[in-house]
Amino acid sequence: MTEPRRPRRVRRLTTEESRLWAEISRLIVPLRGRAPAPVAPSPPPVSVPTPAPAPMVPPPPKFVRPAKVARPAPKGAAKTVSPPPLPAPVLPPLAPLERRVRTSLRRGSRSVDAAIDLHGMRQSEAHAALIGFLQRSRASGHAVVLVVTGKGGGGDDPYAERGVLRRSVPHWLRLPELRPLVVGFEEAAHHHGGGGALYIRLRRR
């Protein structure tokens, strides 16, 4: 007794096999009187869903320092103005010695507070010595001093200029550098040098 045959399993064509079979079927010419074998329809293409794009996240804004805005000055505000420099004090003109001081000096009843002899010095040396002498005398509280200039003339050089200091010292006493120290001056008495010397009255401190 023979066993019954098992039915054969029918394998389905894959998508690629079905496509190839369809291509081959188009090339086959059917015999006369026979209809072409039906072609198995190709399976519809499987649509794969496209993933949605990720949402665009904007970058964080950069910090920008705000520009400083100049604030207008409030109305009525006074502007700061530096005061002008103070003018130099105006000194009174040179004045002669007081009458009683002059008389006492000429009579010899009063002596000068200090004296300096510039005779024989060069102009530059005499100028520096005069300034230092007057500054020290004023600092010491002296009122009247004697400056000997010399009358000029004589000397070893017959071509040398005569009486330079006699003319220069009065000019120096009128300059701004000495005006704060000097009140006035005049020619000394004969026993103090006469035309070759000067009485100088100093300004009080």
CSV table of C-alpha atoms in Angstrom, one decimal:
chain,number,residue,atom,x,y,z
A,1,MET,CA,0.0,0.0,0.0
A,2,THR,CA,1.5,3.3,-1.1
A,3,GLU,CA,1.4,6.4,1.1
A,4,PRO,CA,-0.6,9.4,-0.3
A,5,ARG,CA,1.5,12.1,-1.8
A,6,ARG,CA,1.8,15.3,0.1
A,7,PRO,CA,0.8,18.4,-1.8
A,8,ARG,CA,3.8,20.5,-2.9
A,9,ARG,CA,4.2,23.9,-1.4
A,10,VAL,CA,3.9,26.7,-3.9
A,11,ARG,CA,6.6,29.3,-3.3
A,12,ARG,CA,5.6,32.7,-4.1
A,13,LEU,CA,7.8,34.8,-6.3
A,14,THR,CA,9.8,37.6,-4.8
A,15,THR,CA,9.4,41.1,-6.0
A,16,GLU,CA,12.6,41.0,-8.0
A,17,GLU,CA,11.6,37.6,-9.6
A,18,SER,CA,8.1,38.9,-10.5
A,19,ARG,CA,9.7,42.0,-12.2
A,20,LEU,CA,12.1,39.7,-14.2
A,21,TRP,CA,9.3,37.4,-15.2
A,22,ALA,CA,7.2,40.3,-16.4
A,23,GLU,CA,10.1,41.5,-18.6
A,24,ILE,CA,10.6,38.0,-20.0
A,25,SER,CA,6.9,37.6,-20.7
A,26,ARG,CA,6.9,40.6,-22.9
A,27,LEU,CA,9.5,39.1,-25.1
A,28,ILE,CA,7.8,35.6,-25.5
A,29,VAL,CA,5.6,35.3,-28.7
A,30,PRO,CA,2.6,33.0,-28.0
A,31,LEU,CA,1.8,30.1,-30.3
A,32,ARG,CA,-1.2,30.3,-32.6
A,33,GLY,CA,-4.4,29.4,-30.9
A,34,ARG,CA,-3.0,29.8,-27.4
A,35,ALA,CA,-3.6,32.8,-25.2
A,36,PRO,CA,-0.6,34.2,-23.4
A,37,ALA,CA,-0.1,33.0,-19.9
A,38,PRO,CA,-1.4,35.5,-17.4
A,39,VAL,CA,1.3,37.5,-15.8
A,40,ALA,CA,1.3,37.8,-12.1
A,41,PRO,CA,0.8,41.5,-11.2
A,42,SER,CA,3.8,43.0,-9.6
A,43,PRO,CA,3.2,44.0,-6.0
A,44,PRO,CA,2.7,47.6,-5.3
A,45,PRO,CA,5.7,49.5,-4.1
A,46,VAL,CA,6.0,49.8,-0.4
A,47,SER,CA,6.1,53.4,0.5
A,48,VAL,CA,8.5,54.2,3.3
A,49,PRO,CA,7.4,57.2,5.4
A,50,THR,CA,9.8,60.0,5.2
A,51,PRO,CA,10.8,61.2,8.7
A,52,ALA,CA,9.7,64.7,9.5
A,53,PRO,CA,12.7,67.2,9.7
A,54,ALA,CA,13.7,68.2,13.1
A,55,PRO,CA,12.5,71.7,14.1
A,56,MET,CA,15.1,74.5,13.7
A,57,VAL,CA,16.1,75.8,17.0
A,58,PRO,CA,17.3,79.4,16.7
A,59,PRO,CA,20.7,80.1,18.3
A,60,PRO,CA,20.7,82.2,21.5
A,61,PRO,CA,21.0,85.9,20.8
A,62,LYS,CA,24.4,87.5,21.4
A,63,PHE,CA,24.7,90.0,24.2
A,64,VAL,CA,25.3,93.5,22.8
A,65,ARG,CA,26.3,96.2,25.2
A,66,PRO,CA,24.0,99.2,24.7
A,67,ALA,CA,25.7,102.4,23.6
A,68,LYS,CA,25.9,105.2,26.1
A,69,VAL,CA,23.7,108.1,25.3
A,70,ALA,CA,24.9,111.5,26.3
A,71,ARG,CA,22.3,113.1,28.6
A,72,PRO,CA,21.7,116.7,27.9
A,73,ALA,CA,22.5,119.1,30.7
A,74,PRO,CA,19.5,120.2,32.6
A,75,LYS,CA,18.3,123.7,31.9
A,76,GLY,CA,19.6,126.3,34.2
A,77,ALA,CA,22.6,124.2,35.2
A,78,ALA,CA,25.7,126.4,35.6
A,79,LYS,CA,28.7,125.4,33.5
A,80,THR,CA,31.9,124.8,35.4
A,81,VAL,CA,34.3,127.5,34.3
A,82,SER,CA,37.8,127.7,35.8
A,83,PRO,CA,38.5,131.1,37.3
A,84,PRO,CA,41.0,133.3,35.4
A,85,PRO,CA,44.5,133.5,36.9
A,86,LEU,CA,45.0,136.3,39.4
A,87,PRO,CA,46.9,139.2,37.9
A,88,ALA,CA,50.2,140.1,39.4
A,89,PRO,CA,50.0,142.7,42.1
A,90,VAL,CA,50.7,146.2,40.8
A,91,LEU,CA,53.5,147.8,42.7
A,92,PRO,CA,53.6,151.5,43.4
A,93,PRO,CA,56.3,153.5,41.6
A,94,LEU,CA,59.7,154.0,43.2
A,95,ALA,CA,59.7,156.7,45.8
A,96,PRO,CA,62.6,158.6,47.3
A,97,LEU,CA,63.6,158.2,50.9
A,98,GLU,CA,61.6,159.9,53.6
A,99,ARG,CA,62.8,163.3,54.5
A,100,ARG,CA,63.7,162.5,58.1
A,101,VAL,CA,65.5,159.3,57.0
A,102,ARG,CA,67.5,161.2,54.4
A,103,THR,CA,68.4,164.0,56.8
A,104,SER,CA,69.6,161.6,59.5
A,105,LEU,CA,71.7,159.7,57.1
A,106,ARG,CA,73.4,162.8,55.7
A,107,ARG,CA,74.1,164.2,59.1
A,108,GLY,CA,75.5,160.9,60.3
A,109,SER,CA,73.0,160.5,63.1
A,110,ARG,CA,71.8,157.3,61.5
A,111,SER,CA,73.9,154.6,59.9
A,112,VAL,CA,72.8,152.2,57.2
A,113,ASP,CA,71.7,148.7,58.2
A,114,ALA,CA,74.0,146.9,55.7
A,115,ALA,CA,76.3,147.7,52.9
A,116,ILE,CA,77.9,146.0,49.8
A,117,ASP,CA,80.7,147.1,47.5
A,118,LEU,CA,80.2,146.1,43.9
A,119,HIS,CA,83.2,148.2,42.7
A,120,GLY,CA,85.6,146.1,40.5
A,121,MET,CA,83.1,143.3,39.7
A,122,ARG,CA,82.0,142.3,36.3
A,123,GLN,CA,78.4,143.0,35.4
A,124,SER,CA,77.2,139.4,35.7
A,125,GLU,CA,78.9,139.0,39.1
A,126,ALA,CA,77.7,142.4,40.4
A,127,HIS,CA,74.1,141.6,39.3
A,128,ALA,CA,74.0,138.3,41.1
A,129,ALA,CA,75.7,139.8,44.2
A,130,LEU,CA,73.2,142.6,44.3
A,131,ILE,CA,70.2,140.3,44.2
A,132,GLY,CA,71.5,138.1,46.9
A,133,PHE,CA,72.4,141.0,49.1
A,134,LEU,CA,69.0,142.6,48.8
A,135,GLN,CA,67.2,139.3,49.5
A,136,ARG,CA,69.2,138.6,52.6
A,137,SER,CA,68.9,142.2,53.8
A,138,ARG,CA,65.1,142.1,53.5
A,139,ALA,CA,64.9,138.7,55.2
A,140,SER,CA,67.0,140.2,58.1
A,141,GLY,CA,64.5,143.1,58.5
A,142,HIS,CA,66.8,145.9,57.2
A,143,ALA,CA,65.2,149.1,56.1
A,144,VAL,CA,68.0,151.1,54.5
A,145,VAL,CA,71.1,149.6,52.9
A,146,LEU,CA,74.1,151.1,51.0
A,147,VAL,CA,75.3,149.8,47.6
A,148,VAL,CA,78.7,151.1,46.4
A,149,THR,CA,79.0,151.1,42.6
A,150,GLY,CA,82.0,153.2,42.1
A,151,LYS,CA,82.2,156.4,40.1
A,152,GLY,CA,84.1,154.8,37.2
A,153,GLY,CA,87.3,156.1,35.6
A,154,GLY,CA,90.8,155.1,36.4
A,155,GLY,CA,91.9,151.5,36.1
A,156,ASP,CA,94.7,149.8,34.3
A,157,ASP,CA,92.9,149.6,30.9
A,158,PRO,CA,92.5,153.1,29.5
A,159,TYR,CA,90.1,151.8,26.8
A,160,ALA,CA,87.7,150.1,29.3
A,161,GLU,CA,84.2,151.5,29.6
A,162,ARG,CA,83.9,153.7,32.6
A,163,GLY,CA,81.0,153.9,35.1
A,164,VAL,CA,79.2,150.7,33.9
A,165,LEU,CA,77.9,149.6,37.3
A,166,ARG,CA,77.0,153.2,38.2
A,167,ARG,CA,74.5,153.2,35.2
A,168,SER,CA,73.5,149.5,35.5
A,169,VAL,CA,72.6,149.3,39.2
A,170,PRO,CA,69.7,151.9,39.0
A,171,HIS,CA,68.4,150.1,35.9
A,172,TRP,CA,68.5,146.7,37.7
A,173,LEU,CA,66.6,148.2,40.7
A,174,ARG,CA,63.7,149.1,38.4
A,175,LEU,CA,63.3,145.6,36.9
A,176,PRO,CA,60.4,143.3,37.9
A,177,GLU,CA,62.7,140.9,39.7
A,178,LEU,CA,63.8,143.5,42.3
A,179,ARG,CA,60.7,145.7,42.4
A,180,PRO,CA,59.1,143.5,45.1
A,181,LEU,CA,62.1,144.2,47.3
A,182,VAL,CA,62.8,147.8,46.7
A,183,VAL,CA,60.7,150.8,47.7
A,184,GLY,CA,63.0,153.5,46.4
A,185,PHE,CA,66.7,154.6,46.1
A,186,GLU,CA,68.7,157.8,45.7
A,187,GLU,CA,72.3,159.0,45.6
A,188,ALA,CA,74.2,158.6,48.9
A,189,ALA,CA,75.7,161.4,50.9
A,190,HIS,CA,79.4,162.4,50.4
A,191,HIS,CA,80.7,160.5,53.4
A,192,HIS,CA,79.0,157.3,52.1
A,193,GLY,CA,80.4,157.5,48.5
A,194,GLY,CA,78.4,160.4,47.0
A,195,GLY,CA,77.8,159.7,43.2
A,196,GLY,CA,79.4,156.3,43.4
A,197,ALA,CA,76.9,154.8,46.0
A,198,LEU,CA,73.2,154.5,46.5
A,199,TYR,CA,70.9,154.4,49.5
A,200,ILE,CA,68.2,151.7,48.9
A,201,ARG,CA,65.1,151.6,51.0
A,202,LEU,CA,63.7,148.0,51.3
A,203,ARG,CA,60.1,147.0,51.4
A,204,ARG,CA,58.9,145.5,54.6
A,205,ARG,CA,58.0,141.9,54.8
